[in-house]
């Protein structure tokens, strides 16, 4: 299925989404070992990361020459905090694969100067030759990274405020236990930063993502649904399960 430039792969289950996404990443790295891989956090990619780690253990892929950049980090949490995205990535992926820790980049949520931190991140992406493939999730309100509705198409890495719906979604017990503990701000790659990736894959599973997927695929190209701003990307594939695809026309 294709909507505009988007390629849509509807799969039977969340497991099938993880299998397809990890295969996609593994093939891309096989074709270019010195790969620059963009990564996301959240529940959705966890199974994909487990499959990537399994493949690494089985020597089907090596991350030894791969450099990674993560999308975002909570403002005010340092990497040792168990809800920081640095901690998440170490725990779910980096500690289980042969990647060199110094080649993994996550924005520093405890940086003294957030503007400098964000500008340096953009510079580092450029210095690495740009991102080859960025793996994304999607929020129930259509956000990508922490680019909430209204984020400009040309936005760059910056300090952003989180919406109440995102704070609530991330404090439903999977991550934070109560909304009061969720930082109100984050450092996030911009929509412009993400759109410059040579390839993009977006993963979505479950009925809770059906409205966001509908708006991203069938809706207008609009900052009202940040994921819709991927519609004109030259090489972007959505891997979604049947439940997330349920409202597509
Ligand atoms: C957070 C992250 C996003 C992620 C979204 C959805 O807000 N910043 O990058 O896509 O959550 O997460 P989940 O996969 O847990 O639904």
Short mmCIF file of C-alpha atoms and ligand atoms in Angstrom, two decimals:
data_model
loop_
_atom_site.label_atom_id
_atom_site.label_comp_id
_atom_site.label_asym_id
_atom_site.label_seq_id
_atom_site.Cartn_x
_atom_site.Cartn_y
_atom_site.Cartn_z
CA UNK A 1 0.00 0.00 0.00
CA UNK A 2 1.31 3.52 -0.71
CA UNK A 3 0.01 6.92 0.38
CA UNK A 4 1.82 9.75 -1.40
CA UNK A 5 5.44 8.70 -1.14
CA UNK A 6 4.87 6.66 1.99
CA UNK A 7 5.20 2.90 1.80
CA UNK A 8 2.89 1.11 4.21
CA UNK A 9 3.43 -2.51 5.31
CA UNK A 10 0.53 -3.90 7.30
CA UNK A 11 1.54 -6.98 9.30
CA UNK A 12 -0.43 -9.50 11.32
CA UNK A 13 0.96 -8.80 14.76
CA UNK A 14 3.34 -6.72 16.84
CA UNK A 15 5.82 -9.61 16.62
CA UNK A 16 5.65 -9.53 12.83
CA UNK A 17 6.27 -5.76 12.90
CA UNK A 18 9.37 -6.32 15.05
CA UNK A 19 10.62 -9.10 12.74
CA UNK A 20 10.14 -6.98 9.61
CA UNK A 21 11.71 -3.88 11.15
CA UNK A 22 14.75 -5.71 12.52
CA UNK A 23 15.26 -7.47 9.15
CA UNK A 24 15.11 -4.07 7.44
CA UNK A 25 17.77 -2.62 9.77
CA UNK A 26 20.01 -5.71 9.52
CA UNK A 27 19.93 -5.69 5.70
CA UNK A 28 20.73 -1.99 5.62
CA UNK A 29 23.74 -2.46 7.92
CA UNK A 30 24.95 -5.46 5.87
CA UNK A 31 25.00 -3.21 2.79
CA UNK A 32 26.93 -0.46 4.60
CA UNK A 33 28.73 -1.58 7.80
CA UNK A 34 29.81 1.99 8.69
CA UNK A 35 26.17 2.83 9.16
CA UNK A 36 24.59 5.83 10.93
CA UNK A 37 21.45 4.57 12.63
CA UNK A 38 18.82 6.79 14.23
CA UNK A 39 16.87 5.20 17.07
CA UNK A 40 13.73 5.78 19.12
CA UNK A 41 12.54 4.88 22.61
CA UNK A 42 9.08 3.83 23.82
CA UNK A 43 7.42 0.41 24.15
CA UNK A 44 6.94 -0.10 20.42
CA UNK A 45 10.57 -0.67 19.35
CA UNK A 46 11.45 -2.88 22.35
CA UNK A 47 10.69 -6.12 20.49
CA UNK A 48 12.61 -4.91 17.45
CA UNK A 49 15.64 -4.19 19.64
CA UNK A 50 15.39 -7.66 21.17
CA UNK A 51 15.41 -9.18 17.68
CA UNK A 52 18.38 -7.03 16.63
CA UNK A 53 20.26 -8.23 19.73
CA UNK A 54 19.38 -11.87 18.93
CA UNK A 55 20.66 -11.43 15.37
CA UNK A 56 23.87 -9.88 16.70
CA UNK A 57 24.37 -12.79 19.08
CA UNK A 58 23.83 -15.21 16.17
CA UNK A 59 26.46 -13.21 14.20
CA UNK A 60 23.93 -12.25 11.51
CA UNK A 61 24.82 -8.57 11.97
CA UNK A 62 27.60 -6.57 13.58
CA UNK A 63 27.22 -3.12 15.07
CA UNK A 64 30.96 -2.73 15.57
CA UNK A 65 31.20 0.03 12.98
CA UNK A 66 27.72 1.49 13.52
CA UNK A 67 27.12 4.94 15.01
CA UNK A 68 23.74 5.68 16.57
CA UNK A 69 21.82 8.87 17.33
CA UNK A 70 18.71 8.81 19.49
CA UNK A 71 15.76 11.06 18.89
CA UNK A 72 15.27 12.64 22.27
CA UNK A 73 15.88 12.80 26.01
CA UNK A 74 13.95 14.14 28.98
CA UNK A 75 15.20 17.53 30.12
CA UNK A 76 16.53 17.35 33.68
CA UNK A 77 17.30 13.61 33.78
CA UNK A 78 20.87 12.45 33.55
CA UNK A 79 21.78 9.20 31.87
CA UNK A 80 21.89 7.25 35.13
CA UNK A 81 18.23 7.95 35.89
CA UNK A 82 16.25 4.78 35.22
CA UNK A 83 13.65 6.70 33.20
CA UNK A 84 16.20 8.52 31.04
CA UNK A 85 16.31 7.49 27.43
CA UNK A 86 20.09 6.91 27.72
CA UNK A 87 19.34 4.32 30.41
CA UNK A 88 16.56 2.79 28.28
CA UNK A 89 18.83 2.42 25.26
CA UNK A 90 21.70 0.88 27.26
CA UNK A 91 19.27 -1.50 28.94
CA UNK A 92 17.21 -2.53 25.90
CA UNK A 93 19.85 -2.54 23.16
CA UNK A 94 23.37 -1.20 23.58
CA UNK A 95 24.38 -3.51 26.46
CA UNK A 96 23.37 -6.54 24.37
CA UNK A 97 25.17 -5.84 21.09
CA UNK A 98 28.75 -5.32 19.92
CA UNK A 99 28.34 -1.58 19.41
CA UNK A 100 31.17 0.60 20.75
CA UNK A 101 29.64 2.64 23.59
CA UNK A 102 31.42 5.79 22.38
CA UNK A 103 29.57 5.46 19.05
CA UNK A 104 26.16 5.75 20.74
CA UNK A 105 24.78 9.27 20.95
CA UNK A 106 21.88 10.32 23.17
CA UNK A 107 21.18 13.97 23.96
CA UNK A 108 22.35 14.90 27.48
CA UNK A 109 19.26 15.84 29.48
CA UNK A 110 21.48 17.24 32.22
CA UNK A 111 23.48 19.55 29.95
CA UNK A 112 24.07 22.97 31.50
CA UNK A 113 23.25 24.75 28.25
CA UNK A 114 20.48 23.01 26.27
CA UNK A 115 20.91 25.23 23.21
CA UNK A 116 24.60 24.36 22.94
CA UNK A 117 23.83 20.67 23.54
CA UNK A 118 21.29 20.66 20.71
CA UNK A 119 23.48 22.60 18.30
CA UNK A 120 26.40 20.24 19.02
CA UNK A 121 24.15 17.24 18.37
CA UNK A 122 23.16 18.57 14.95
CA UNK A 123 26.85 19.24 14.20
CA UNK A 124 27.80 15.71 15.21
CA UNK A 125 25.13 14.20 12.95
CA UNK A 126 26.53 16.25 10.06
CA UNK A 127 30.12 15.31 10.93
CA UNK A 128 29.10 11.62 10.75
CA UNK A 129 27.73 12.17 7.24
CA UNK A 130 24.05 12.37 8.20
CA UNK A 131 21.70 9.62 9.35
CA UNK A 132 21.30 6.66 6.96
CA UNK A 133 18.14 5.26 8.54
CA UNK A 134 16.01 6.61 11.34
CA UNK A 135 13.71 4.21 13.17
CA UNK A 136 10.71 6.04 14.68
CA UNK A 137 7.69 5.35 16.84
CA UNK A 138 4.61 7.54 16.93
CA UNK A 139 2.67 9.05 19.81
CA UNK A 140 -1.10 8.68 20.10
CA UNK A 141 -1.37 12.37 19.15
CA UNK A 142 0.82 11.86 16.08
CA UNK A 143 4.06 13.12 17.63
CA UNK A 144 7.41 11.84 16.40
CA UNK A 145 10.38 12.07 18.80
CA UNK A 146 9.05 14.79 21.12
CA UNK A 147 7.79 16.95 18.26
CA UNK A 148 4.29 17.65 19.50
CA UNK A 149 1.42 18.86 17.25
CA UNK A 150 2.27 22.31 15.90
CA UNK A 151 5.99 21.55 15.48
CA UNK A 152 7.31 23.16 12.28
CA UNK A 153 8.38 21.00 9.37
CA UNK A 154 11.83 22.62 9.40
CA UNK A 155 12.36 22.39 13.19
CA UNK A 156 15.82 21.39 14.42
CA UNK A 157 17.07 19.76 17.63
CA UNK A 158 15.84 21.93 20.52
CA UNK A 159 14.27 22.16 23.95
CA UNK A 160 10.53 21.45 23.72
CA UNK A 161 7.54 21.30 26.08
CA UNK A 162 5.54 18.09 26.36
CA UNK A 163 1.76 18.07 26.01
CA UNK A 164 -0.40 16.71 28.81
CA UNK A 165 -1.44 13.75 26.62
CA UNK A 166 2.22 12.75 26.12
CA UNK A 167 2.93 13.16 29.85
CA UNK A 168 -0.10 10.97 30.60
CA UNK A 169 0.86 8.34 28.00
CA UNK A 170 4.35 8.04 29.50
CA UNK A 171 3.08 7.73 33.09
CA UNK A 172 0.58 4.89 32.60
CA UNK A 173 2.85 2.51 34.53
CA UNK A 174 4.98 1.30 31.59
CA UNK A 175 7.57 3.99 32.30
CA UNK A 176 6.83 6.64 34.96
CA UNK A 177 4.28 5.65 37.58
CA UNK A 178 2.73 9.08 38.12
CA UNK A 179 2.38 12.09 35.83
CA UNK A 180 3.94 14.40 38.43
CA UNK A 181 7.29 12.60 37.95
CA UNK A 182 7.43 13.11 34.17
CA UNK A 183 9.66 16.02 33.14
CA UNK A 184 7.68 18.79 31.44
CA UNK A 185 10.36 19.41 28.83
CA UNK A 186 12.69 17.41 26.63
CA UNK A 187 15.50 17.81 24.14
CA UNK A 188 14.30 16.52 20.79
CA UNK A 189 15.59 16.17 17.26
CA UNK A 190 13.40 18.36 15.04
CA UNK A 191 11.13 17.33 12.22
CA UNK A 192 13.67 18.88 9.83
CA UNK A 193 16.45 16.83 11.45
CA UNK A 194 14.46 13.61 11.03
CA UNK A 195 13.38 14.40 7.46
CA UNK A 196 17.04 14.67 6.40
CA UNK A 197 17.61 10.98 7.19
CA UNK A 198 18.17 9.07 3.94
CA UNK A 199 15.67 6.40 4.96
CA UNK A 200 12.98 6.35 7.65
CA UNK A 201 10.96 3.50 9.13
CA UNK A 202 8.08 4.20 11.51
CA UNK A 203 6.68 1.43 13.73
CA UNK A 204 3.18 1.43 15.21
CA UNK A 205 1.26 -1.33 16.93
CA UNK A 206 -2.07 -1.57 18.71
CA UNK A 207 -5.46 0.11 18.47
CA UNK A 208 -4.23 3.10 20.49
CA UNK A 209 -2.21 4.22 17.45
CA UNK A 210 -5.01 3.82 14.85
CA UNK A 211 -6.10 7.49 14.91
CA UNK A 212 -2.53 8.75 14.70
CA UNK A 213 -1.76 6.42 11.77
CA UNK A 214 -4.95 7.50 10.00
CA UNK A 215 -4.02 11.18 10.38
CA UNK A 216 -0.40 10.55 9.35
CA UNK A 217 -1.28 8.57 6.22
CA UNK A 218 -4.71 9.76 5.03
CA UNK A 219 -4.76 13.22 6.59
CA UNK A 220 -3.28 16.44 5.21
CA UNK A 221 0.45 17.24 5.30
CA UNK A 222 0.21 19.34 8.43
CA UNK A 223 2.01 20.11 11.71
CA UNK A 224 -1.29 19.20 13.40
CA UNK A 225 -0.12 15.61 12.98
CA UNK A 226 3.71 15.72 13.05
CA UNK A 227 4.02 12.23 11.49
CA UNK A 228 2.10 13.47 8.42
CA UNK A 229 5.17 15.61 7.70
CA UNK A 230 6.88 12.41 6.54
CA UNK A 231 4.43 12.02 3.63
CA UNK A 232 6.76 13.59 1.07
CA UNK A 233 9.93 11.85 2.29
CA UNK A 234 11.55 9.98 -0.63
CA UNK A 235 12.10 6.73 1.30
CA UNK A 236 9.84 6.25 4.30
CA UNK A 237 8.14 2.96 5.23
CA UNK A 238 5.53 2.47 7.96
CA UNK A 239 5.57 -1.02 9.55
CA UNK A 240 2.24 -1.30 11.35
CA UNK A 241 0.09 -4.10 12.69
CA UNK A 242 -3.56 -4.68 11.72
CA UNK A 243 -4.86 -2.87 14.78
CA UNK A 244 -2.87 0.28 14.09
CA UNK A 245 -3.96 0.08 10.43
CA UNK A 246 -7.64 -0.44 11.26
CA UNK A 247 -8.79 3.09 10.37
CA UNK A 248 -6.87 3.48 7.09
CA UNK A 249 -8.97 3.99 3.99
C1 LIG B 1 7.64 8.93 23.47
C2 LIG B 1 8.89 9.05 22.59
C3 LIG B 1 8.56 8.81 21.13
C4 LIG B 1 7.76 7.54 20.98
C5 LIG B 1 6.45 7.70 21.72
C6 LIG B 1 5.54 6.50 21.59
O1 LIG B 1 6.92 10.10 23.53
N1 LIG B 1 9.52 10.32 22.74
O2 LIG B 1 9.78 8.74 20.39
O3 LIG B 1 7.53 7.27 19.62
O4 LIG B 1 6.77 7.89 23.09
O5 LIG B 1 5.91 5.53 22.50
P1 LIG B 1 5.28 4.08 22.62
O6 LIG B 1 5.98 3.27 21.60
O7 LIG B 1 5.63 3.67 24.02
O8 LIG B 1 3.83 4.20 22.39
#
